[in-house]
Short mmCIF file of C-alpha atoms and ligand atoms in Angstrom, two decimals:
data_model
loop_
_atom_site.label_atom_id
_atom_site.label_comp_id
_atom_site.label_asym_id
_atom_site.label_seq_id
_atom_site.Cartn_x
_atom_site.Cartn_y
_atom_site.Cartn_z
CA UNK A 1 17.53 -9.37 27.93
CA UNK A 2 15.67 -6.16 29.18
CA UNK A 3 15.36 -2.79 27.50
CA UNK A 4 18.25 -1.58 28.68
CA UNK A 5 20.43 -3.97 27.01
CA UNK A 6 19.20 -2.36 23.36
CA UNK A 7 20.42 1.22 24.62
CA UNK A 8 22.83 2.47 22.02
CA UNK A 9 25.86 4.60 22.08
CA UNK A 10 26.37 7.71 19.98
CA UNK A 11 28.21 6.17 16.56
CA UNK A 12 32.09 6.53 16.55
CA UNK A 13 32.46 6.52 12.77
CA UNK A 14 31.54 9.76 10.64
CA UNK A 15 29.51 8.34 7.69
CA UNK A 16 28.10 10.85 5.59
CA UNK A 17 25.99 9.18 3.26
CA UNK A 18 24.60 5.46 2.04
CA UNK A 19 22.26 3.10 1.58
CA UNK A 20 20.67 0.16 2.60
CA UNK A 21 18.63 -2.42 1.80
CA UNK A 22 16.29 -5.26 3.52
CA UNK A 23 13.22 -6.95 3.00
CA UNK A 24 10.95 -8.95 5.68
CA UNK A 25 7.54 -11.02 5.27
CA UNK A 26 4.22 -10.42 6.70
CA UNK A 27 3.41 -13.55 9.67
CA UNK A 28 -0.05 -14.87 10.45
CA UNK A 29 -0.25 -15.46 13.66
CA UNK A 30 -2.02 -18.83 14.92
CA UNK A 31 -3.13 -17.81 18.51
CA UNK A 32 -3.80 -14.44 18.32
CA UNK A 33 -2.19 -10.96 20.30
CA UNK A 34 -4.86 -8.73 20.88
CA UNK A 35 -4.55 -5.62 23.68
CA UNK A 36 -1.46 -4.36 24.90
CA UNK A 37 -0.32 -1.91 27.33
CA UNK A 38 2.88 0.14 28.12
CA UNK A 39 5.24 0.90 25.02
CA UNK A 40 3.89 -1.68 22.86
CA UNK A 41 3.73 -4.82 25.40
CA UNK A 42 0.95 -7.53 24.65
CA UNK A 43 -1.49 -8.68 27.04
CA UNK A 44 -0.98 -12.27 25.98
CA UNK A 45 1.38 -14.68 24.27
CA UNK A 46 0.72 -15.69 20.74
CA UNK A 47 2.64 -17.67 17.71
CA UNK A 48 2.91 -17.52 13.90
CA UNK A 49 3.70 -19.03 10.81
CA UNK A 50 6.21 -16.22 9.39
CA UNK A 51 5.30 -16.11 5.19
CA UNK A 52 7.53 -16.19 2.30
CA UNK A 53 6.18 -14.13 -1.03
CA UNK A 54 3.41 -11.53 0.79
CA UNK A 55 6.59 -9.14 2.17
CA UNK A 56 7.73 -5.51 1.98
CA UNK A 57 11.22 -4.58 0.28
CA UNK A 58 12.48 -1.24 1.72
CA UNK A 59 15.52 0.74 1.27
CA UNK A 60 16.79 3.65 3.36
CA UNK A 61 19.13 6.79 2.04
CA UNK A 62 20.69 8.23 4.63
CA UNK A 63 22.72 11.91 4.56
CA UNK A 64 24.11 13.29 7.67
CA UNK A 65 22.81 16.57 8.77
CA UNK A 66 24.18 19.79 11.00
CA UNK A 67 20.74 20.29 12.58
CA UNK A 68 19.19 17.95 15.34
CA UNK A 69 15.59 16.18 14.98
CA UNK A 70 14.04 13.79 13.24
CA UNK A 71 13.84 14.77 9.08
CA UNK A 72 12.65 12.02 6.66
CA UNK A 73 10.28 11.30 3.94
CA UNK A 74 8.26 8.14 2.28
CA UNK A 75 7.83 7.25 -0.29
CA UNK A 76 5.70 4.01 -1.37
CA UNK A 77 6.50 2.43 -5.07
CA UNK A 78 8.44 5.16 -6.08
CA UNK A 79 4.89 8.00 -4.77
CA UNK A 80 5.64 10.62 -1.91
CA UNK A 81 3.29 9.20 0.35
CA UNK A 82 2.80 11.97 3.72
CA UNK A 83 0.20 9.67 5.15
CA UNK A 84 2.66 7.17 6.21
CA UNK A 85 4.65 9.89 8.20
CA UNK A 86 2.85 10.07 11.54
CA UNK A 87 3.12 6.53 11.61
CA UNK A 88 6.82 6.29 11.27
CA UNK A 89 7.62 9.49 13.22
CA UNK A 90 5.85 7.75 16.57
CA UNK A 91 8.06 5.08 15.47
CA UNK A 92 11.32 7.09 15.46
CA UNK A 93 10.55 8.82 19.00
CA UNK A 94 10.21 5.27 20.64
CA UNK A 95 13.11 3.89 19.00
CA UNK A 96 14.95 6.94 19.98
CA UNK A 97 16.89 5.62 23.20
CA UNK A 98 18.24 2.73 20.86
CA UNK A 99 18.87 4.41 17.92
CA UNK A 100 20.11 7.74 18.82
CA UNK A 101 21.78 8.44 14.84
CA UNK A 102 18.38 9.12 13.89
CA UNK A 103 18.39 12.66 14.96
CA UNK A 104 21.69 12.92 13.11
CA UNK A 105 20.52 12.06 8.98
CA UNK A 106 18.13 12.55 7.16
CA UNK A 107 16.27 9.72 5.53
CA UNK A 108 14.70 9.13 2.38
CA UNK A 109 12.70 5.38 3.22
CA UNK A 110 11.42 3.85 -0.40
CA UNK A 111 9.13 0.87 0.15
CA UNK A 112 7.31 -1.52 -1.89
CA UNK A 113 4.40 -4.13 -0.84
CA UNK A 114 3.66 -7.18 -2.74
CA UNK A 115 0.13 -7.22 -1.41
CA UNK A 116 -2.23 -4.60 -1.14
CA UNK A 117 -1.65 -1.90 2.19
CA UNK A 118 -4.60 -1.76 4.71
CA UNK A 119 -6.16 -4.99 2.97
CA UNK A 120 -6.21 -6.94 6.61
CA UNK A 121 -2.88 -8.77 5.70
CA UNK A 122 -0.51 -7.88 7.74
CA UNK A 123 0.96 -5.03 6.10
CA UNK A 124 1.81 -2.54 9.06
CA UNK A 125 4.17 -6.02 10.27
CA UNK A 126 6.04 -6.82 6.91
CA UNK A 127 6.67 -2.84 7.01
CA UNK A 128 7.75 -2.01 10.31
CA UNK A 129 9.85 -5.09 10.07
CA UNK A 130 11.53 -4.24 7.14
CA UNK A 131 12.25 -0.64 7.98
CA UNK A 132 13.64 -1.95 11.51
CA UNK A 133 15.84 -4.32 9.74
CA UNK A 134 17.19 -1.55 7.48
CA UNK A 135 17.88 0.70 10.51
CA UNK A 136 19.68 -2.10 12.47
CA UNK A 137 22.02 -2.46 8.88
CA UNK A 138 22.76 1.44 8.98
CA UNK A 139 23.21 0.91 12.91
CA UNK A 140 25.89 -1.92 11.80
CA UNK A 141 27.97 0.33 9.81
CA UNK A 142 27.96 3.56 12.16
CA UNK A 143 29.03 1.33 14.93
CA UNK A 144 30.94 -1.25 12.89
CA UNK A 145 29.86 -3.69 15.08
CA UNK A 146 26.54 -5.90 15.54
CA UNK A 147 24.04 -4.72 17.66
CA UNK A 148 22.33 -7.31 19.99
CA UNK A 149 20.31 -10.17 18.84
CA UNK A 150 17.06 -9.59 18.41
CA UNK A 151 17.41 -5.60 18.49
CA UNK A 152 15.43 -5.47 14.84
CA UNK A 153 12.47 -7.75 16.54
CA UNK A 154 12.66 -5.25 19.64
CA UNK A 155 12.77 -2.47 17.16
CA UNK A 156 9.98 -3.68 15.15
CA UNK A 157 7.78 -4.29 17.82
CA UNK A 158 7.93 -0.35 18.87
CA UNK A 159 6.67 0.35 15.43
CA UNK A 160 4.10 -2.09 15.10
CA UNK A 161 3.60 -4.92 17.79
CA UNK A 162 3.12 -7.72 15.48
CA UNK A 163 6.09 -6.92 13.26
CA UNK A 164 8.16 -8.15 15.69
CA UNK A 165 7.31 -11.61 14.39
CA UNK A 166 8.47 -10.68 11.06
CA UNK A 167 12.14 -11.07 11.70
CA UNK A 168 12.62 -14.52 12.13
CA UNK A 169 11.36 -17.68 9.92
CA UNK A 170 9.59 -20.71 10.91
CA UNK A 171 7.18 -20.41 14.01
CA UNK A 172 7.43 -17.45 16.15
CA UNK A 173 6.36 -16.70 19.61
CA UNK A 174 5.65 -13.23 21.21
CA UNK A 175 4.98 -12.75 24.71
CA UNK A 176 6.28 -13.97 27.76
CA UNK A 177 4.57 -17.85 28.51
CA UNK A 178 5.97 -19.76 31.47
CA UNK A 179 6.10 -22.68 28.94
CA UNK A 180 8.23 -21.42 26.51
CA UNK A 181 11.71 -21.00 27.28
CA UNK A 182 13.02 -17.30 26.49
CA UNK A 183 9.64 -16.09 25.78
CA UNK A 184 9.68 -12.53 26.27
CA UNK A 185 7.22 -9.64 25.94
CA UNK A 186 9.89 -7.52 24.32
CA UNK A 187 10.47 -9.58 21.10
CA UNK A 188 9.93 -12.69 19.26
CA UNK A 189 11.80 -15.51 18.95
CA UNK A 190 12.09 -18.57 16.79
CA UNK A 191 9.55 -21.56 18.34
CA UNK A 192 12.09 -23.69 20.58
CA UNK A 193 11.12 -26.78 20.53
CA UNK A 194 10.49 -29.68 18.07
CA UNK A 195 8.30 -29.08 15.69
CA UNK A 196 6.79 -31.72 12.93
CA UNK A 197 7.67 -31.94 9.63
CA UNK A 198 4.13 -31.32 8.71
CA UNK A 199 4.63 -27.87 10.02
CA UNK A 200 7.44 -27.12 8.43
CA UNK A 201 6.34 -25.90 4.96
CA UNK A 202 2.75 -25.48 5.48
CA UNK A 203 1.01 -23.72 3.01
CA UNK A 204 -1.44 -20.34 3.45
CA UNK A 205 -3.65 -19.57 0.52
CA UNK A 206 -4.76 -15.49 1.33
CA UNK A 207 -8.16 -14.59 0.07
CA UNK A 208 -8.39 -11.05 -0.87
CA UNK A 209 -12.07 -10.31 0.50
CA UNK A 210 -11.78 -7.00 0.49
CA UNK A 211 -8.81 -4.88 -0.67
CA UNK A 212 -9.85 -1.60 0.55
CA UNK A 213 -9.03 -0.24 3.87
CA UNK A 214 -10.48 -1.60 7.12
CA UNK A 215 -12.86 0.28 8.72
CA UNK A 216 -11.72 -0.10 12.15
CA UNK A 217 -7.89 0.37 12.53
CA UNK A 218 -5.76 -2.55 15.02
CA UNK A 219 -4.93 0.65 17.11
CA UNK A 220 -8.89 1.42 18.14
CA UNK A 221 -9.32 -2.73 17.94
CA UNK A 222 -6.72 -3.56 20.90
CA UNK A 223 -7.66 -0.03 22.88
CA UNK A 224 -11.25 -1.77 23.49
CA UNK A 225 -9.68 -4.82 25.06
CA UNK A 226 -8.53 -2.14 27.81
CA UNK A 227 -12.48 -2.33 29.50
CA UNK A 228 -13.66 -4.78 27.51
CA UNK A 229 -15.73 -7.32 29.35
CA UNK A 230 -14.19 -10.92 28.36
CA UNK A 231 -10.82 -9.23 28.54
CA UNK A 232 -9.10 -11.72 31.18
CA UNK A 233 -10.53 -14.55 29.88
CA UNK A 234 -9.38 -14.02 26.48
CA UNK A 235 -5.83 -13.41 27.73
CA UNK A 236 -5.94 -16.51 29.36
CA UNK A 237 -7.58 -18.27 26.50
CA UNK A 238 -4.80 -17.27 24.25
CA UNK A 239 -2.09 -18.88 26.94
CA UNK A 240 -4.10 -22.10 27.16
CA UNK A 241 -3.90 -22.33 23.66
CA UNK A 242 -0.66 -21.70 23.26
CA UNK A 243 0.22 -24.23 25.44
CA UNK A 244 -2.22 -27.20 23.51
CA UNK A 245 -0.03 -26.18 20.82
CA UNK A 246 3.33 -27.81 21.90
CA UNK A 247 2.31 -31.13 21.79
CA UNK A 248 0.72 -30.43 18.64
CA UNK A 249 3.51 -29.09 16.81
CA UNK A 250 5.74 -31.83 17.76
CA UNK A 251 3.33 -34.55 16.86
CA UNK A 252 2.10 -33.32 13.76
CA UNK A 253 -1.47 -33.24 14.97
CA UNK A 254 -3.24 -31.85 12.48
CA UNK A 255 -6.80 -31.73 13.94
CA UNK A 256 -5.71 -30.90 16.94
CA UNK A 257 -3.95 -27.83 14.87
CA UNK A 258 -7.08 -26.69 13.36
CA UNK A 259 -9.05 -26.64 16.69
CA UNK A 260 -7.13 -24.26 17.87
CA UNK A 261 -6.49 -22.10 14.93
CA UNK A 262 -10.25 -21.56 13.87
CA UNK A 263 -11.04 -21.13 17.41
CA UNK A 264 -8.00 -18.34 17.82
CA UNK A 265 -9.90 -16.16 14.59
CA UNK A 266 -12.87 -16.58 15.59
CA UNK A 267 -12.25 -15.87 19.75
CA UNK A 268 -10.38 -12.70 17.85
CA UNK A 269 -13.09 -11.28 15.65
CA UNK A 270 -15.50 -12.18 18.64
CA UNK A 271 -13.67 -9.85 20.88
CA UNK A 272 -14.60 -6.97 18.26
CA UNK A 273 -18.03 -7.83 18.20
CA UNK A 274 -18.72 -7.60 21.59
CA UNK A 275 -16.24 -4.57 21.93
CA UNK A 276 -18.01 -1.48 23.14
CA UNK A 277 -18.72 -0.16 20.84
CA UNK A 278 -18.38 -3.07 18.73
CA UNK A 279 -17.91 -3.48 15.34
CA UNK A 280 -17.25 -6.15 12.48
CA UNK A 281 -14.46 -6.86 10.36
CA UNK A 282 -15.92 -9.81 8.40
CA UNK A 283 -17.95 -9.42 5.10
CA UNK A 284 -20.42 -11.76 3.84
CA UNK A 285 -18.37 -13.42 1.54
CA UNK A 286 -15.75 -13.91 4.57
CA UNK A 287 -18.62 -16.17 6.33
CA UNK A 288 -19.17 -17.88 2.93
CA UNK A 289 -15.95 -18.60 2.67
CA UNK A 290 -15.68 -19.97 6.14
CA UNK A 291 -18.60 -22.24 5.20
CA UNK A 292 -16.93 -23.86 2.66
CA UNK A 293 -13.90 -24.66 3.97
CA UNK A 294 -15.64 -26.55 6.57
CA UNK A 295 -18.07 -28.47 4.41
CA UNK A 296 -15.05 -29.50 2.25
CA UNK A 297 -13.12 -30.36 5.01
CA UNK A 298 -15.67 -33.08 5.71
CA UNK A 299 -16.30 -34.14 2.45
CA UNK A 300 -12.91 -34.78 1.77
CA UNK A 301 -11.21 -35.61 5.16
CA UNK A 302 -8.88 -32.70 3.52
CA UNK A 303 -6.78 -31.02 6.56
CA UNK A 304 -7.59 -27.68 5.55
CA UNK A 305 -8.63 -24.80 7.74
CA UNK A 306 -8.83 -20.85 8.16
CA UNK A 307 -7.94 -18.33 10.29
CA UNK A 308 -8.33 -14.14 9.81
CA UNK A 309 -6.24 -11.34 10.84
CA UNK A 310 -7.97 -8.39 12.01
CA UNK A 311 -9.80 -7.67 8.40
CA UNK A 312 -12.18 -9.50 6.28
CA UNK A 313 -9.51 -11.29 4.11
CA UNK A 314 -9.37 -15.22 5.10
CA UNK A 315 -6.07 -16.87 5.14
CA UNK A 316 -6.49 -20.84 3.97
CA UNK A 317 -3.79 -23.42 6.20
CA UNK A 318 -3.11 -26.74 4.72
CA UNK A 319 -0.52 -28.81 4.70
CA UNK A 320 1.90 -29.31 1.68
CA UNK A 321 0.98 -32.71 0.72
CA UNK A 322 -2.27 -32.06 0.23
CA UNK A 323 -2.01 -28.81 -1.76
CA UNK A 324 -2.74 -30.24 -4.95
CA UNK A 325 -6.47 -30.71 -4.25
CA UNK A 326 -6.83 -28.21 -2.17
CA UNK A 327 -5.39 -25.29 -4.65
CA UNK A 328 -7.96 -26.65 -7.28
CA UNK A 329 -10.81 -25.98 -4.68
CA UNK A 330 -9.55 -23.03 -4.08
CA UNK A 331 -9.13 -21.90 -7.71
CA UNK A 332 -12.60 -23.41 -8.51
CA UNK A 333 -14.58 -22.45 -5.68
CA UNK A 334 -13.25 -19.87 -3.08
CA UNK A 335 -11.47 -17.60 -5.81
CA UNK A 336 -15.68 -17.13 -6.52
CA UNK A 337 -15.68 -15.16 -3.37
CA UNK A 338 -12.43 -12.79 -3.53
CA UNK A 339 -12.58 -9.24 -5.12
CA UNK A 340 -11.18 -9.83 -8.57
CA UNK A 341 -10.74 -13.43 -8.28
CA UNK A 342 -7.54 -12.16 -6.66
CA UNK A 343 -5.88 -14.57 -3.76
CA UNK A 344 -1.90 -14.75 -2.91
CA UNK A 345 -0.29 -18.33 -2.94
CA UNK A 346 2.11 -18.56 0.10
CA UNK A 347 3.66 -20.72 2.33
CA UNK A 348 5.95 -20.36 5.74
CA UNK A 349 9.33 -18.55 4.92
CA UNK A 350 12.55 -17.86 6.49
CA UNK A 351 12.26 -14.55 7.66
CA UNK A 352 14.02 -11.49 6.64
CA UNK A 353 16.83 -10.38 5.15
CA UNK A 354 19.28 -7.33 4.08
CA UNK A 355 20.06 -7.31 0.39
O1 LIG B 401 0.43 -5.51 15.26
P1 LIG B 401 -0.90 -4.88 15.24
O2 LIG B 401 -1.03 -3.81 16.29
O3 LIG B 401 -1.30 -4.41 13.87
O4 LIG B 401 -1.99 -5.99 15.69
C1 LIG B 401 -2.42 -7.00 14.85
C2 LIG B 401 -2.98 -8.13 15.61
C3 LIG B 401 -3.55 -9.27 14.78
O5 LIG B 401 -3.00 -9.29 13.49
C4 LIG B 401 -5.04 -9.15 14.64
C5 LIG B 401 -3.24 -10.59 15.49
C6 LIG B 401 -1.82 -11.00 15.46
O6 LIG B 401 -1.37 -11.60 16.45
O7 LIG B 401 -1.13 -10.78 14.45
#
């Protein structure tokens, strides 16, 4: 598929008014994406574990309108919320070409996190996924047909890049990789090949850190990649990675899994450390964190192991069959570290879904 196969035609059928529905989850990605270029286009391939209960539930009112442009507001559990609108309008004037009824309506978008916005998780994904899912369902019933596959990924992707692994369930990859059949820079799409049974409901314990904002946004974080010094050979990191990871998945090789995945957050927050200028994401209680998890994992021979989005938060992988230990560690000992005691029990999920 290439752009032009999401163009869309003006709709046929003269809805005035109605309503939809969808939710999607936030995905933590295993091998990171980090620096793009064009319209949203990663520099390298990555792959995540989509989640199940951290997710954002949006619904769209729609009205059609006389006048032409772009006319909607936000509104975040149930507030007005104006800071949200430069986001989404940058949004709507790249998704434009695809979705050309959204000059014609106006839009009331009502959205509700289950986890706190700006905290690291992954937000900005679960969001933008959700509110292209919605606009695909409106798209549905102007056209009364369905759009192309993967249109909502596409869409997502415009709005945030790492929503676009927020459609599907499972394992998702991103980014073209000559490895992966199908993989494409312009969407996700579900991991094609086997994967272990291990992998299949793995669990990810998220450690709220820190639940303010960030102080460096993901915007700023993948602009320095464009002159930053171990650019290429992060890019190329990220595809070697990617590739040690298909015999892992298949096999169930759970070391080999956490190799990779603690050196993926750690290559990631390195990059914005030695960013010019650079900066750091981690908190103390982030390294303390880290700490533990390791010393446990050799205490106990327990296949645990973390990884971090761009924020301070710390996002514990283990495998189901171990999670009764583990969660008692975690609700002995790491909970110590989170602000509030406060941490998210989750697990891989089946993607999203219109209500
Ligand atoms: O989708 P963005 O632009 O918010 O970038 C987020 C990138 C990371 O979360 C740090 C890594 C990833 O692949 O999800």
């Amino acid at each position: 598929m290439s752009e032009k196969d999401f163009l869309s035609r003006k709709p046929s059928l003269n809805i005035e008014h109605g309503e939809v529905s969808c939710f999607a989850p936030s995905n933590i990605a295993l091998v990171k994406y980090w620096g793009k270029h064009g319209l949203q286009l990663p520099k390298n391939p990555s792959i995540s574990f989509t989640l199940n209960k951290c997710r954002t539930i949006t619904r769209v009112v729609f009205d059609k309108k006389e006048s032409k442009g772009f006319d909607f507001e936000v509104f975040l559990d149930g507030g007005k919320t104006d800071s949200f609108k430069p986001k989404i309008q940058t949004f709507f004037e790249r998704a434009l070409p695809y979705l050309p009824f959204l000059e014609d309506y106006r839009f009331e978008i009502h959205t509700e996190n289950s986890f706190p916005h700006g905290s690291g998780i992954a937000s900005s994904a679960s969001g933008m996924a959700a509110l292209a899912m919605c606009l695909i369902e409106i798209e549905k019933k102007l056209l009364s047909e369905n759009p192309p596959t993967h249109k909502a990924s596409f869409l997502a992707r415009l709005g945030s890049g790492s929503a676009c692994r927020s459609i599907e369930g499972g394992l998702v990859v991103w980014g073209k990789h000559p490895k992966i059949e199908k993989s494409t820079d312009l969407y996700g799409i579900s991991y094609p090949y086997e994967v272990h049974q291990v992998f299949k409901n793995f669990q990810d314990t998220v450690l709220l850190i820190d639940e303010g904002e960030k102080s460096v946004s993901s915007t700023v974080g993948h602009d320095l990649m464009k002159q930053h010094f171990f650019a290429e050979k992060r890019f190329e990191q990220a595809g070697e990675n990617l590739e040690k990871m298909i015999p892992i998945l298949r096999q169930g090789d759970l070391n080999g899994f956490i190799n990779i995945v603690e050196n993926e957050a750690l290559s990631l927050h390195a990059m914005m450390m030695t960013g010019n200028p650079g900066y750091i994401l981690m908190k103390p209680n982030t390294l303390k964190v880290i700490e533990e998890i390791r010393e446990f994992r050799k205490m106990n021979s327990a296949n645990i192991c973390f990884t971090l989005d761009a924020g301070a938060n710390v996002h514990v992988l283990y495998p189901y069959s171990e999670r009764e230990i583990i969660q008692v560690f975690i609700k002995e000992k790491l909970a110590g570290y989170c602000q509030n005691r406060n941490f998210i029990e989750d697990s891989v999920g089946t993607g999203a879904e219109c209500l």
